[in-house]
Amino acid sequence: MFKSHKEMYAANRRRRVLIVDDEIMNRELLKLILEDEYEVITAPDGETALDTVRKYDGGFSLILLDLLMPGMHGFKVIEKLKEDEAFRRIPIIVLTADAEAEVESLKLGAVDFITKPYPVREVIHARVKRIIELSEDTDIIRSTERDSLTGLYNREYFYRYCRQLDQLNNDADMDAIVLDAQHFRLINERYGKAYGDEVLRRIGWKVYEIVSESGGIACRREADTFLIYCPHLGNWQTLIDNVYAGLSDGGASISRVRLRMGIYANVDKGIELERRFDRAKMAADTVRGNYMSSCALYDKALHEREIYEEKLLEDFHDAIDNHQFMVYYQPKFDIRPSVPRLASAEALVRWVHPELGFISPGQFIPLFEENGLIQRLDLYVWREASSMIADWKKRLGVCVPVSVNVSRVDMHDPNLAQTFETLLEEYGLTPDELLLEITESAYTQDSAQIISNVNRLRDLGFRIEMDDFGTGYSSLSMISTLPIDALKMDMTFIRNAFRDGGDMRLIEMIIDIADYLSVPVIAEGVETEEQMKTLKRMGCDLVQGYFFSKPVPAAEYESFLKLKA
Ligand code: C2E
Ligand code: CA
Ligand code: CA
């Protein structure tokens, strides 16, 4: 039978206590005293204690720890436990015959100590009870358990309760589900924050109602993402339909919200909780922009994708060390003169993997952005590009700027401007030789750090091209206050405009915005002469795309430079 969350927290729930002592007599004695009220687990040494804590995923209300043990000393056990985010909060009572050790134990983070020989049963009982109560209270005070907007658990508590659900219902099949509102930022921007909050609150309520019925739990993670952990459901579409129904209860406009849901069904309890929700999120990401179906399951294909991505992550550092990343260059032409003129090139990275072969950046850039590796890769690419510019200047006597991509992750780095300054010094370049492409969606995050980085780069003399323009939902007021030097229209606009029945209005609008900002427009993904000529007529300034050239290795790109020399 499945225990509900409420039952779990019933007053008479048996809390689990770990006793660590190398002397069997001591262990048994304490166990005898405590086991009428607690579920008692024992360990004869430090190593076993740590293994036990891990095995139960930190599910202990208290640890009673002897200090003097063969092998690992009690202090070391405390240290190890405190190092681990998941175990740090478990209160520890030290068992010792040595009054001196008290201070050191408290310093390391034990909360209390009991001296040997042991006091009477009642004293031990009272101490244990009090420490557990105090620790549970402070936990509650320290981090409010619930998200104030929706009343759902916050993330930290959610994971903790998930662990407890697992412990208490070890054999139940569970689903990990991620539910989010697509383009929520846009809703906030268009209808205001109060409206956005109302939408989230309604989603939250409905989610709560649904999971409570099924015996699951839910939380709100980040602005518009909800996590659900519940006994295996058969029909997820019903869940999402119910949330929709809750949204349209009062006010039809709310039904504009698009939800999507990713499900990792019948989770493998052998893998970490966070990872289970990563899998659900992977599934949710596959429905991006797909309006027909809004639910997706974590399946075999995604599992293979996960394994592939793990390999890429694993191989990353070797790849950097062994120069497996290659930088290709794609020329951008100024189409305003009667004969198009080479204006610059974009540096685009490729991975030539010794086993997997040629991998295009679409496969690994988003992955590295998520996993904190992109900064290292970007720096590598910036260096490569800088050294090529220096080399071309020296060997061919030509200087054509190269633009490099600056990931949104880099934009949060307070040392970004410094990094570029050092780069210029290192390769003897001036800031007008290295253009920076920053994707529009990085700006949309609207953080002070990003704006200050852009300003500092501009102050250093760098020119900035806003990449993928038209996909990032930044408002006109925002872009007009931001310093940018060119708009790079996202290629989907070209794709859509030039297919059958497509229309040019969006391109016209973008060109208008660029005019208003007095910056040139770059069109990328231009594949045919017809496209190039039409864009030229419409007032587009620069063009990049297969029509002129695919991205090519440095040596091949040199032929464009030589024409200039
Ligand atoms: P992006 O910055 O929008 O780059 C333009 C992409 O369009 C490139 O794809 C380029 O090969 C492709 N492209 C250019 N002309 C045409 C065309 O006429 N037709 C078509 N169908 N495609 C064209 P690529 O090289 O696969 O790069 C994909 C994305 O990966 C880039 O999009 C960029 O966001 C990212 N990326 C590439 N290199 C780097 C890098 O060094 N650092 C970072 N942070 N991101 C990079
Ligand atoms: Ca780019
Ligand atoms: Ca782009």
XYZ file of N, CA and C and ligand atoms in Angstrom, residues 332 346-348 403-406 437-439 465 467-468 488 524 544, ligand 2:
52
model
N 31.669 36.645 -44.514
C 30.486 37.505 -44.593
C 30.808 38.560 -45.640
N 33.059 34.501 -39.833
C 32.660 34.005 -38.524
C 33.449 32.727 -38.218
N 33.989 32.659 -36.996
C 34.696 31.459 -36.560
C 33.683 30.481 -36.002
N 33.662 29.263 -36.547
C 32.702 28.247 -36.104
C 33.445 26.962 -35.773
N 34.660 37.287 -36.556
C 33.758 37.343 -35.406
C 33.755 36.004 -34.692
N 33.729 36.067 -33.370
C 33.660 34.850 -32.575
C 32.344 34.839 -31.806
N 31.873 33.645 -31.511
C 30.641 33.517 -30.739
C 30.957 33.597 -29.247
N 30.169 34.400 -28.550
C 30.332 34.534 -27.109
C 29.064 33.953 -26.493
N 30.004 38.034 -31.389
C 28.595 37.716 -31.637
C 27.957 37.233 -30.341
N 26.923 37.940 -29.950
C 26.233 37.558 -28.717
C 24.776 37.286 -29.065
N 24.304 36.120 -28.682
C 22.960 35.750 -29.095
C 21.915 36.613 -28.389
N 27.887 42.157 -32.380
C 26.802 41.800 -33.290
C 25.783 40.981 -32.518
N 23.372 38.277 -32.328
C 23.193 37.058 -33.118
C 21.766 36.530 -32.974
N 21.337 35.758 -33.956
C 20.026 35.088 -33.908
C 18.901 36.076 -33.638
N 22.180 40.560 -36.447
C 22.322 39.397 -37.295
C 20.999 38.655 -37.274
N 22.006 35.774 -42.327
C 22.782 34.536 -42.425
C 21.927 33.414 -42.978
N 25.812 36.288 -45.183
C 26.662 35.140 -44.862
C 25.861 33.916 -45.237
Ca 27.014 33.214 -34.574
